[in-house]
CSV table of C-alpha atoms in Angstrom, one decimal:
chain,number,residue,atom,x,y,z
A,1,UNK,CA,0.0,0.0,0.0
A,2,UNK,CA,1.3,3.1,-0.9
A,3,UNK,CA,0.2,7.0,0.7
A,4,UNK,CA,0.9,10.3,-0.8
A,5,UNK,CA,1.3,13.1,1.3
A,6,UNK,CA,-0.1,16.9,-0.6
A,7,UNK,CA,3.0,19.1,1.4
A,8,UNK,CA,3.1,22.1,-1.2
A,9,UNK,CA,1.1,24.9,0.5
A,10,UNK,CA,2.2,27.7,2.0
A,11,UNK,CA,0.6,27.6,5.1
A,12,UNK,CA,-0.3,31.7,4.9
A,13,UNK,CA,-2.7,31.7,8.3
A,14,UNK,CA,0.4,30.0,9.7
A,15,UNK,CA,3.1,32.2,8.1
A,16,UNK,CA,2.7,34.8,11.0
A,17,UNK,CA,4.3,32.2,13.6
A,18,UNK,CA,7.4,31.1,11.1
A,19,UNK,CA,7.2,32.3,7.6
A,20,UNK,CA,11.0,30.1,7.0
A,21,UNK,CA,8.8,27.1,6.8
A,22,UNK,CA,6.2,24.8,4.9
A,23,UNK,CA,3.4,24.2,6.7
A,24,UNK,CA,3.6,20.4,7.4
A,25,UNK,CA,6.9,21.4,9.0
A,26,UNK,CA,5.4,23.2,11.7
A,27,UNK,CA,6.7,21.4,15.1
A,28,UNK,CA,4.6,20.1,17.2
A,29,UNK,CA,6.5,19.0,20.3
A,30,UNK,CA,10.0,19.4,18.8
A,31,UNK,CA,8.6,17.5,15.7
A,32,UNK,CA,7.2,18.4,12.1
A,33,UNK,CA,3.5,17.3,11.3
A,34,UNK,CA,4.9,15.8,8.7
A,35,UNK,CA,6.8,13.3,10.9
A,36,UNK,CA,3.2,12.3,12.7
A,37,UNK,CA,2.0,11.2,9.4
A,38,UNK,CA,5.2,9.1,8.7
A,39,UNK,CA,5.3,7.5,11.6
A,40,UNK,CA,1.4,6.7,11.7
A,41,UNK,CA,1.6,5.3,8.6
A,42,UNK,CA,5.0,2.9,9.2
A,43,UNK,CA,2.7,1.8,12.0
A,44,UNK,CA,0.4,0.1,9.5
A,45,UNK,CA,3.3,-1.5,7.4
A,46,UNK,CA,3.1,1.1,4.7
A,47,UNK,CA,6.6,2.1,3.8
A,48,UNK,CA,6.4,3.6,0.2
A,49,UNK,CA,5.6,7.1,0.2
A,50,UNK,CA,5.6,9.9,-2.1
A,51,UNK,CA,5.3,13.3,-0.7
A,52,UNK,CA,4.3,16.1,-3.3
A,53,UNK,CA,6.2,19.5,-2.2
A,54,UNK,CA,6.4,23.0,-3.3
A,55,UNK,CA,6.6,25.9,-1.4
A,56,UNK,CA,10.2,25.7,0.4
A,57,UNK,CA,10.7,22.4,-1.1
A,58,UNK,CA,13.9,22.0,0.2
A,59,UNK,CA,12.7,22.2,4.1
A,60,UNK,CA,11.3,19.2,3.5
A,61,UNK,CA,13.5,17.2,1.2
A,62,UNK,CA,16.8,18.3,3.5
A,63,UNK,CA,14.5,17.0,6.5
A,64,UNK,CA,13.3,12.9,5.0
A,65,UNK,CA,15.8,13.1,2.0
A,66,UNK,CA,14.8,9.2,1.2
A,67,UNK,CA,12.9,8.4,4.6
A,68,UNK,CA,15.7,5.6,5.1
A,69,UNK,CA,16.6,7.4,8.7
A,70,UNK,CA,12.6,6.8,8.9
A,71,UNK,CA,12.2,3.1,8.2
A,72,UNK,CA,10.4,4.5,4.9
A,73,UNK,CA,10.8,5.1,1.0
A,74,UNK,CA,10.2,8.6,-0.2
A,75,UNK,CA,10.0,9.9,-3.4
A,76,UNK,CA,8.8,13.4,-4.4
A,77,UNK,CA,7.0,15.4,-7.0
A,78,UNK,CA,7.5,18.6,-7.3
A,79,UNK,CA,4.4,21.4,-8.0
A,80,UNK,CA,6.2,24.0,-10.2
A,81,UNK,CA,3.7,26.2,-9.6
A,82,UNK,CA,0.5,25.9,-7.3
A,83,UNK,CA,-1.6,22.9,-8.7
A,84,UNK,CA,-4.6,22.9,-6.1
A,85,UNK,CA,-5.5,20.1,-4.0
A,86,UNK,CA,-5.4,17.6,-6.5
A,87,UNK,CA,-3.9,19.0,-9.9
A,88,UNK,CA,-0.5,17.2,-8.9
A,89,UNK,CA,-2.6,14.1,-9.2
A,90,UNK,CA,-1.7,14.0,-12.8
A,91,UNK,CA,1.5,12.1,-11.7
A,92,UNK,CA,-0.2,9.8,-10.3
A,93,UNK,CA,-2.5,8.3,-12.8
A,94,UNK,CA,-0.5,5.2,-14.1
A,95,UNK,CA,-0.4,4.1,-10.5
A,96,UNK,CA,-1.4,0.4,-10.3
A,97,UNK,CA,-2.9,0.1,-6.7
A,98,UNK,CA,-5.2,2.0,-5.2
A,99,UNK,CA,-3.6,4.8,-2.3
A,100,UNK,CA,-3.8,6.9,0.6
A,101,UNK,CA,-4.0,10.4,0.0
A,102,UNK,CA,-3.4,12.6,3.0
A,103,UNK,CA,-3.2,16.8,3.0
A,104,UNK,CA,0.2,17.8,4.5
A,105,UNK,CA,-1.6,19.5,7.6
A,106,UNK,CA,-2.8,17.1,8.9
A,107,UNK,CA,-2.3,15.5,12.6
A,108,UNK,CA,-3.6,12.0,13.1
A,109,UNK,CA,-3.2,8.3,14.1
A,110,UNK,CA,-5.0,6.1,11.9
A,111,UNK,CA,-5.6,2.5,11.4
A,112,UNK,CA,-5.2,2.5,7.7
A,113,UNK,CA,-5.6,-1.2,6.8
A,114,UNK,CA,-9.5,-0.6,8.0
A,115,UNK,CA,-9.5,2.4,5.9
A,116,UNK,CA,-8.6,0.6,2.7
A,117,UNK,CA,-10.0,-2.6,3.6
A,118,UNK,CA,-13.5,-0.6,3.9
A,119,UNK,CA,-12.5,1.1,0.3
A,120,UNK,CA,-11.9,-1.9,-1.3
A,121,UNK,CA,-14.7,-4.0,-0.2
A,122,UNK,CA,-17.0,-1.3,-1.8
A,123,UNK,CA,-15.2,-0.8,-5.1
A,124,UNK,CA,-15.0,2.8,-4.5
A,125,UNK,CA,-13.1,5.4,-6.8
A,126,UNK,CA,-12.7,7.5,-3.8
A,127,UNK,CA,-13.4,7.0,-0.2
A,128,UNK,CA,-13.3,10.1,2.0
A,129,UNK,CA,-12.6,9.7,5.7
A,130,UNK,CA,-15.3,11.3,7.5
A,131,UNK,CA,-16.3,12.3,11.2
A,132,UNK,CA,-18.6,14.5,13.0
A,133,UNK,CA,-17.1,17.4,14.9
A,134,UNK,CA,-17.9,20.4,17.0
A,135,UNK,CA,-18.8,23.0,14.6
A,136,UNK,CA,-21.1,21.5,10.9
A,137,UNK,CA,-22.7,24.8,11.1
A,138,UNK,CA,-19.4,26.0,9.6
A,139,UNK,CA,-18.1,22.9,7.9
A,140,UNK,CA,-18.9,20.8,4.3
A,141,UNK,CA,-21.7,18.1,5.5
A,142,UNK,CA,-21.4,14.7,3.4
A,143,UNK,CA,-24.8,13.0,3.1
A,144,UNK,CA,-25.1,9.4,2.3
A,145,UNK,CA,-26.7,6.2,2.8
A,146,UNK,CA,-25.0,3.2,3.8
A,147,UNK,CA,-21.7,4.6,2.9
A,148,UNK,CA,-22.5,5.7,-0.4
A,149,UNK,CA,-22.1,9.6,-0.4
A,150,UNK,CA,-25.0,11.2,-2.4
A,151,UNK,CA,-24.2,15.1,-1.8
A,152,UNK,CA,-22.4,17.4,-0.3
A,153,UNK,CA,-23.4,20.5,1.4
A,154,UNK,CA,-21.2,23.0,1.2
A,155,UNK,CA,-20.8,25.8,4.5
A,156,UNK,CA,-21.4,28.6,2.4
A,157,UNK,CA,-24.9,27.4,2.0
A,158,UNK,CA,-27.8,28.7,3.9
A,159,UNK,CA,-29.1,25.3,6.2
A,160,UNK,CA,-32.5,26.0,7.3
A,161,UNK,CA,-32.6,22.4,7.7
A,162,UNK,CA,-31.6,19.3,10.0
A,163,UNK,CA,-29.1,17.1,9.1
A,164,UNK,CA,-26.2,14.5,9.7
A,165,UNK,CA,-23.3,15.9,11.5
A,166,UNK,CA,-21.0,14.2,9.1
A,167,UNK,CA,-17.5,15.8,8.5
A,168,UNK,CA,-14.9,15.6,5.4
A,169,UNK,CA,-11.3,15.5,7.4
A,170,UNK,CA,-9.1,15.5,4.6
A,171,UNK,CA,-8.0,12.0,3.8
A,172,UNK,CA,-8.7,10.0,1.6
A,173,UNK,CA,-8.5,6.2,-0.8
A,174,UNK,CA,-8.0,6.7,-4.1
A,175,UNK,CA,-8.3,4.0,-7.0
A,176,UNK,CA,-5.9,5.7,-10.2
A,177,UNK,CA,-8.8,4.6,-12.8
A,178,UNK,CA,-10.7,7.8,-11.3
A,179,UNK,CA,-7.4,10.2,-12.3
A,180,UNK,CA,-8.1,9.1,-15.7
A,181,UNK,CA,-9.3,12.5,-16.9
A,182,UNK,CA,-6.8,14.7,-16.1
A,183,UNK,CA,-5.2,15.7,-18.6
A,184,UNK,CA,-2.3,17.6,-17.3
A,185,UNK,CA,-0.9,19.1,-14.4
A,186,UNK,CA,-3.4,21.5,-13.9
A,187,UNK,CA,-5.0,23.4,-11.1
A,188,UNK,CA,-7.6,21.2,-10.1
A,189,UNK,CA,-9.8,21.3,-6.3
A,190,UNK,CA,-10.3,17.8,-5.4
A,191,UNK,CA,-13.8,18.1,-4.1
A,192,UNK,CA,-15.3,20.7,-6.6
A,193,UNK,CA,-12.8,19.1,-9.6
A,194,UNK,CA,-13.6,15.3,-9.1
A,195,UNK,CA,-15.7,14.3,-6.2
A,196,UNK,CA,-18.5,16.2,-6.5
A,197,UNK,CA,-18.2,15.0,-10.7
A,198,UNK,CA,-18.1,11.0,-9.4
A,199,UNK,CA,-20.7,10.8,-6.9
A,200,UNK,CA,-23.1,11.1,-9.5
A,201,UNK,CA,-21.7,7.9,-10.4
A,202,UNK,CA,-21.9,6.2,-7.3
A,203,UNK,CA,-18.0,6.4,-7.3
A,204,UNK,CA,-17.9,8.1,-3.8
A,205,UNK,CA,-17.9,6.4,-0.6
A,206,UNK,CA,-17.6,8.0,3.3
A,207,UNK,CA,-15.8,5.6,5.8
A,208,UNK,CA,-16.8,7.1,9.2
A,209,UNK,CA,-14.4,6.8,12.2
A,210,UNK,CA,-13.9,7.9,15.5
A,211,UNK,CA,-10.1,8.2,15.4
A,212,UNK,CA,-8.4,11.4,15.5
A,213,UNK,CA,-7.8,13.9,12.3
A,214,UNK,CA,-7.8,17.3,12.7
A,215,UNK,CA,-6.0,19.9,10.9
A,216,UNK,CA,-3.4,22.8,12.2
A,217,UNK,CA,-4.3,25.3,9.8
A,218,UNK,CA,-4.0,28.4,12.1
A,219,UNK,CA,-2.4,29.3,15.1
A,220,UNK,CA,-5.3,28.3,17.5
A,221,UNK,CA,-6.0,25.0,15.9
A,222,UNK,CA,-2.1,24.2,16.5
A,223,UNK,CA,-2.3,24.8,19.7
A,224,UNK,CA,-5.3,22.5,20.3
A,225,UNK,CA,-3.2,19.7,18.1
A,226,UNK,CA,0.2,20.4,20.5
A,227,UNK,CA,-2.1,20.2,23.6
A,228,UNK,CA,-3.9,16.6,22.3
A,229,UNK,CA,-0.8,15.4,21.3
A,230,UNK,CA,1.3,16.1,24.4
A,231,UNK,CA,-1.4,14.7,26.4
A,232,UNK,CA,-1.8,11.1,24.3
A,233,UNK,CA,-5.3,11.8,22.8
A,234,UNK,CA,-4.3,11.2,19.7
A,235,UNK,CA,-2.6,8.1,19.9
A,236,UNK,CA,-5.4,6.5,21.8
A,237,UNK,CA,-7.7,7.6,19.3
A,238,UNK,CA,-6.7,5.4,17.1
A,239,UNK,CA,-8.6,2.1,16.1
A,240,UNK,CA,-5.4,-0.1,16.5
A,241,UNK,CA,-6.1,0.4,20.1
A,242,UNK,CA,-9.0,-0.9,22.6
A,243,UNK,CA,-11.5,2.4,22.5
A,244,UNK,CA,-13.9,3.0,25.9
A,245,UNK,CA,-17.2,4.5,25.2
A,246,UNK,CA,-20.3,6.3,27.2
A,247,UNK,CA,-23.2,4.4,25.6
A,248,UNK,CA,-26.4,6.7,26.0
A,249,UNK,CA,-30.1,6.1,25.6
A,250,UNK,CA,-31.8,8.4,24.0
A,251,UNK,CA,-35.4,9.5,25.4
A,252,UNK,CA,-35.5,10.9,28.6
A,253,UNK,CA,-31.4,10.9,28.6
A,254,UNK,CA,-30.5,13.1,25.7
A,255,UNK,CA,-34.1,14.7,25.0
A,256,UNK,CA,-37.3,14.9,27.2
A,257,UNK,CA,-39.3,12.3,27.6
A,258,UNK,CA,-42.9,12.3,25.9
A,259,UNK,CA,-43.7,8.8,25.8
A,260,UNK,CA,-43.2,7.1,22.1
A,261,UNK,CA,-41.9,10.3,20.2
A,262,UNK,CA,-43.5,10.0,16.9
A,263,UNK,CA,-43.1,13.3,15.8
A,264,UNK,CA,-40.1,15.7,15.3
A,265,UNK,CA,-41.6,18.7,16.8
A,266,UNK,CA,-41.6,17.0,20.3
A,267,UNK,CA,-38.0,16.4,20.4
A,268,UNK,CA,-36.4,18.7,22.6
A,269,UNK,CA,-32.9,18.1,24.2
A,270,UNK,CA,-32.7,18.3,28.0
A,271,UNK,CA,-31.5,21.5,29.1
A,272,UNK,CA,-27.6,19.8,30.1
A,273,UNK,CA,-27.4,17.5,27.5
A,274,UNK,CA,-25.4,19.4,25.4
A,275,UNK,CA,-22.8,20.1,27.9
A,276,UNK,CA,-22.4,16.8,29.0
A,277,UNK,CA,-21.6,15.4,25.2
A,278,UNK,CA,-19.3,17.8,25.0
A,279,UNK,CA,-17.5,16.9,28.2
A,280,UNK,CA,-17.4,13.1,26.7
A,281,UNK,CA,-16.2,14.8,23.5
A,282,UNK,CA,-13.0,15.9,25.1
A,283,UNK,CA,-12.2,12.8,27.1
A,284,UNK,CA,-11.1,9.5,26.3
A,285,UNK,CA,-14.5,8.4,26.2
A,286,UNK,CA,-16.6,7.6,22.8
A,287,UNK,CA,-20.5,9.3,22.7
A,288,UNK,CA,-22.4,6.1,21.3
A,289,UNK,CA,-26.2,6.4,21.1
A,290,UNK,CA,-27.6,3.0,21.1
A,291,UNK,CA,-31.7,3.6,21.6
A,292,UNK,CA,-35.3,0.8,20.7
A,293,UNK,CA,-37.3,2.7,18.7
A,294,UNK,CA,-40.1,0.1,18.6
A,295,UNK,CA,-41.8,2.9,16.7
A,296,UNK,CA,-40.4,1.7,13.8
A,297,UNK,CA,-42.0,-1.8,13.3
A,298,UNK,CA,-45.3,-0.8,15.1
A,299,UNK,CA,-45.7,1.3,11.8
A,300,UNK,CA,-45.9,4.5,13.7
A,301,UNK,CA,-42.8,6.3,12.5
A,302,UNK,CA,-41.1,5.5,9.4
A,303,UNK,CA,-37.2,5.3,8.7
A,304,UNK,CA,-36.7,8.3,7.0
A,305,UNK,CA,-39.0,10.2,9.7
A,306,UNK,CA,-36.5,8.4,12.5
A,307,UNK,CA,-33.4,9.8,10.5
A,308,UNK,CA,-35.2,13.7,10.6
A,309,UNK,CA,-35.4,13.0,14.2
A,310,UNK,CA,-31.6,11.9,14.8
A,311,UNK,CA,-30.2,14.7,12.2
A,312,UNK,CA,-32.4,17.8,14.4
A,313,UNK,CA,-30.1,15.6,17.8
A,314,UNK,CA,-27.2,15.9,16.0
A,315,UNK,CA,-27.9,19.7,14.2
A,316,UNK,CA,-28.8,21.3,17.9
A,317,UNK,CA,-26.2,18.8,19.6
A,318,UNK,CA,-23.9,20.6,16.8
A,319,UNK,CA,-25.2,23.7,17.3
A,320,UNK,CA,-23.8,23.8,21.0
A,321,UNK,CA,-20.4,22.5,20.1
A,322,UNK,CA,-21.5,18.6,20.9
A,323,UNK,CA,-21.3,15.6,18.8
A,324,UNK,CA,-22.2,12.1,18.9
A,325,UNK,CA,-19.4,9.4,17.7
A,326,UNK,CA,-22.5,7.2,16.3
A,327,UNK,CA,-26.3,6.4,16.7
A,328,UNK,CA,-27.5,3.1,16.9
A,329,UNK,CA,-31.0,1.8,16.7
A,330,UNK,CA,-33.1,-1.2,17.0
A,331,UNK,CA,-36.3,-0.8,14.7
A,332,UNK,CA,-37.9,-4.1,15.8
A,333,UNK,CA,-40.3,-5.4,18.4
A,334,UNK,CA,-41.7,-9.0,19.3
A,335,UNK,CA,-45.5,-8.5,19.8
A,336,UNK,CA,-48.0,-8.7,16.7
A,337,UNK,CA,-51.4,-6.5,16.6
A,338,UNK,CA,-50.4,-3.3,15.7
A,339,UNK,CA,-52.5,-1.6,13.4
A,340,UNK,CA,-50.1,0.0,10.3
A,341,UNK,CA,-47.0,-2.9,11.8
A,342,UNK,CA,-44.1,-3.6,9.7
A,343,UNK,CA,-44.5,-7.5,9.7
A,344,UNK,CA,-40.6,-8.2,8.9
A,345,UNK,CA,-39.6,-6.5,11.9
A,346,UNK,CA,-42.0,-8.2,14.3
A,347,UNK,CA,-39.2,-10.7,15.5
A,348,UNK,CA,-37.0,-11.4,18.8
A,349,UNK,CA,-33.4,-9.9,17.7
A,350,UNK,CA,-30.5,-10.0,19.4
A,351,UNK,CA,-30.4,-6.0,19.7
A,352,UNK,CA,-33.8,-5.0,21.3
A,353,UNK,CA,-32.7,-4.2,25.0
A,354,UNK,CA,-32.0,-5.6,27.1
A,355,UNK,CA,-30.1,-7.6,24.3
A,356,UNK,CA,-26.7,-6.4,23.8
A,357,UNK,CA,-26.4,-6.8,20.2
A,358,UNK,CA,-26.1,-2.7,19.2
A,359,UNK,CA,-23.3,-2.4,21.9
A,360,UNK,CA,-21.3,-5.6,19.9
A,361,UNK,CA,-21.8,-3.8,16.7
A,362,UNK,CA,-20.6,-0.5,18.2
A,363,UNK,CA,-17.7,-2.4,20.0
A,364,UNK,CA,-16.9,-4.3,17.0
A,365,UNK,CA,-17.1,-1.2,14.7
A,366,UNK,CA,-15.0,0.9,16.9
A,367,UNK,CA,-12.8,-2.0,19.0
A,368,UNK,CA,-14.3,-0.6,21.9
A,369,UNK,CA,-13.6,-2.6,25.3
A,370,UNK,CA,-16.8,-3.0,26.9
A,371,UNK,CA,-15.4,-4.0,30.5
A,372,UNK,CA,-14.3,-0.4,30.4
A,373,UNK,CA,-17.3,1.2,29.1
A,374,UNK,CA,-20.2,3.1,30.9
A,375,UNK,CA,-23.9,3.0,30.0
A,376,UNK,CA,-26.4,5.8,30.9
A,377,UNK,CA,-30.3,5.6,30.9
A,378,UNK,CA,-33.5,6.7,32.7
A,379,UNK,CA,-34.8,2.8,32.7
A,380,UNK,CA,-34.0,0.0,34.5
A,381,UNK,CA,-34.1,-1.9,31.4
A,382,UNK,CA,-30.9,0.8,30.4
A,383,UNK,CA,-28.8,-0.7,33.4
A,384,UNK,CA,-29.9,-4.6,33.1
A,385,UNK,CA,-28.5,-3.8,29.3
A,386,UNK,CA,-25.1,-2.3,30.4
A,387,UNK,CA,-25.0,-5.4,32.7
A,388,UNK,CA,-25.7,-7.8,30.2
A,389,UNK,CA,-22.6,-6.4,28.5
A,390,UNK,CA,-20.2,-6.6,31.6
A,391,UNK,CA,-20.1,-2.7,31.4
A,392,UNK,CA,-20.6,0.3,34.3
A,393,UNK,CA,-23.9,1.8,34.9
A,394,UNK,CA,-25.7,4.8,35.6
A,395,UNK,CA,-29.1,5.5,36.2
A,396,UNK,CA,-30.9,9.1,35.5
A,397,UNK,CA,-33.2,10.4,37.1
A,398,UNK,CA,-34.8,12.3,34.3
A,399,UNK,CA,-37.3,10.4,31.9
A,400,UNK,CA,-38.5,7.6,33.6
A,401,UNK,CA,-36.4,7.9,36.5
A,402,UNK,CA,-36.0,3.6,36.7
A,403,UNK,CA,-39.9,4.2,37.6
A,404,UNK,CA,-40.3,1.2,34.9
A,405,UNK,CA,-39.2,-1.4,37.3
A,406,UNK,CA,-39.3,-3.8,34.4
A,407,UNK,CA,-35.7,-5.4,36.5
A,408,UNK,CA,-34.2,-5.7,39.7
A,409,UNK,CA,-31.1,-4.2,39.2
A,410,UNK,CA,-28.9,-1.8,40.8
A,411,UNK,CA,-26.4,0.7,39.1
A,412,UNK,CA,-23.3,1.8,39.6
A,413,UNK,CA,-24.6,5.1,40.4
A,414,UNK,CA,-27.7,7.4,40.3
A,415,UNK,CA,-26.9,10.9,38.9
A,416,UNK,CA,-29.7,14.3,38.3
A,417,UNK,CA,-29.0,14.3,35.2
A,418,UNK,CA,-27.2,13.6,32.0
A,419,UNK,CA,-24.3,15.8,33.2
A,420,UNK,CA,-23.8,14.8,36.7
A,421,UNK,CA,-23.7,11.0,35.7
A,422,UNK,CA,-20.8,12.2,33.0
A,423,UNK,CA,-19.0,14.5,35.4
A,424,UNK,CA,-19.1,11.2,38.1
A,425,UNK,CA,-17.7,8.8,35.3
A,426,UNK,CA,-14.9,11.2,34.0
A,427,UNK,CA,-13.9,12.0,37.6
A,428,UNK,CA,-13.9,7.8,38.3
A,429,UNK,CA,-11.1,5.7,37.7
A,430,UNK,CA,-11.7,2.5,36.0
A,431,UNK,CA,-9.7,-0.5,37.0
């Protein structure tokens, strides 16, 4: 497997700090982004890199020269003149395999074999890496279904609606049959230029991950990356490692409770909720919905009217700086008689709670350890769940307040609210 790193640009919101050097130079912690990326990479087995420079070209090629002091093969391209973010591409269109593509400003730690492996196994042309984050009012939004991206909303367009918060981070799989129409080296955007032209196609694909990307672009996002890296969040972000997570249920946890919410004007998030996502958001912890939403095969709310209701969470989650890592739902229920019922769901699964099966998928999605995991509900069906799964507990006391006494079960711990029961968990050390 081969990656190729974009390190041409100038860096000109960083140029007021050092102005001497490319931008995937800057140092974080004594060493050059650039180095991060390396060594994340070696970490996977993939030792053949090309790094297209540019600007101060010679920073950069005095620093790796050919990555042999770095366990690695480098070769370069050089931009003779600013080509975009994917004009220098041209040079890359004989490739054979498919590759990772990664822009040069990048911090991360990344399992790329699931990456590629995810890539592969859906015959994409080009697979972005995407994530939710703390501000899609401001960002690109990728829609799609079941990995397949369909749009993309850009963040200069006026949202007056709800949707996924669903982030482009800036790496990506590429298969060289889709550089097959570039002509020459050219200055080409790679989103405007050739993702927005193959998803048409059904050439585009979105792998969603939890681990850790983010970009240093200015002088207060670099300081975020220096703090994160100094403190080890970005190395235990990645997949390669065992992952903990705060599984939360949904009504009367996140939003108030109203019974069966069948309609998205009645969802409402509880007044902390926001808060205490974001506090999850900035520990080691994972945010993992996992909710029933019986709803579904009683024939009283449909998918896509489920999916309004998670993307207004996950727009006013976003809204207040909070994010979820993932939502997971079970759409079935057991009992017959419902007028409208979806007769294929009316079955005993494995993921209707108390059944554990959403917390495997999460756990075998994200390799999350589920010893060292927490779950939070307002039900005592929520804590017989987190039991079932050998995980921690808390019990709310919004919603139903454990009031449903459907099990005789004690938590770990009764909190208020959605906030106290974080605050208790991230202040609790977990042997």
């Amino acid at each position: 497997m081969r990656a190729v790193i974009m390190a041409g640009g100038k860096g000109t919101r960083l140029s007021k700090l050092n102005s001497e050097i490319p931008k995937p130079m800057f140092p974080v912690m004594d060493k050059p982004i650039l180095e991060y990326q390396i060594e994340s990479l070696v970490r996977c087995g993939i030792t053949d890199t090309t790094i297209i420079v540019g600007y101060l070209k010679d920073v950069i090629i005095d620093k790796f020269r050919n990555g042999k002091n770095y366990g690695v093969n480098i070769t370069y391209i050089e931009e003779k003149e600013p080509l975009g973010t994917a004009g220098a591409l041209f040079y890359l269109k004989e490739e054979k395999d498919d590759f990772i593509l990664i822009f040069g400003d990048l911090i991360l730690d990344v399992d790329f074999t699931r990456f590629m492996d995810f890539h592969k196994k859906n015959g994409a042309g080009i697979t972005l890496f995407v994530h939710p984050n703390s501000h899609p009012h401001d960002s690109d939004v990728i829609v799609s279904e079941d990995g397949l991206v369909t749009d993309i909303l850009s963040k200069t367009n006026s949202r007056d609606f709800f949707y996924h918060n669903l982030v482009n981070a800036g790496l990506y799989c590429i298969a060289p049959r889709i550089l097959k129409g570039i002509d020459c080296p050219s200055k080409i955007d790679l989103e405007k230029g050739i993702i927005r032209k193959l998803i048409d196609k059904r050439e585009v694909y979105a792998y969603r991950s939890t681990e850790y990307v983010k970009d240093m672009g200015t002088p207060e996002r670099l300081m975020d990356v220096v703090s994160d890296v100094k403190n080890g969040v970005v190395r235990a972000r990645s997949l390669r490692n065992k992952q903990k997570a705060i599984f939360l249920d949904r009504d009367g946890t996140i939003n108030e409770y109203v019974g069966f919410l069948r309609k998205i004007t009645d969802f409402k998030l509880l007044p902390k909720s926001a808060q205490a996502i974001t506090e999850i958001n900035t520990s080691p912890f994972l945010a993992i919905v996992a909710t029933n939403q019986p709803v579904i095969a009683r024939g009283e709310v449909s998918v896509g009217e489920l999916e309004d209701i998670h993307k207004k969470m996950e727009t006013e989650l976003g809204k207040q700086g909070a994010f979820l890592d993932d939502v997971f739902y079970c759409p079935h229920h057991p009992d017959s008689g419902y007028i409208g019922e979806i007769k294929e769901l009316k079955f005993e699964c494995d993921c209707r709670k108390p059944k554990i099966g959403m917390l495997t998928r999460a756990a075998d999605k994200y390799n999350i350890d589920l010893s060292q995991s927490w779950y939070i509900g307002d039900t005592t069906v929520d804590i017989q769940t987190g039991r079932n799964a050998g995980m921690h507990t808390v019990l709310l006391c919004t919603g139903e307040g454990g009031k449903d006494r459907k099990f005789d079960v004690a938590p770990d711990y009764v909190a208020q609210d959605l906030l106290e029961a974080v605050q208790f968990i991230l202040n609790t050390e977990i042997r």
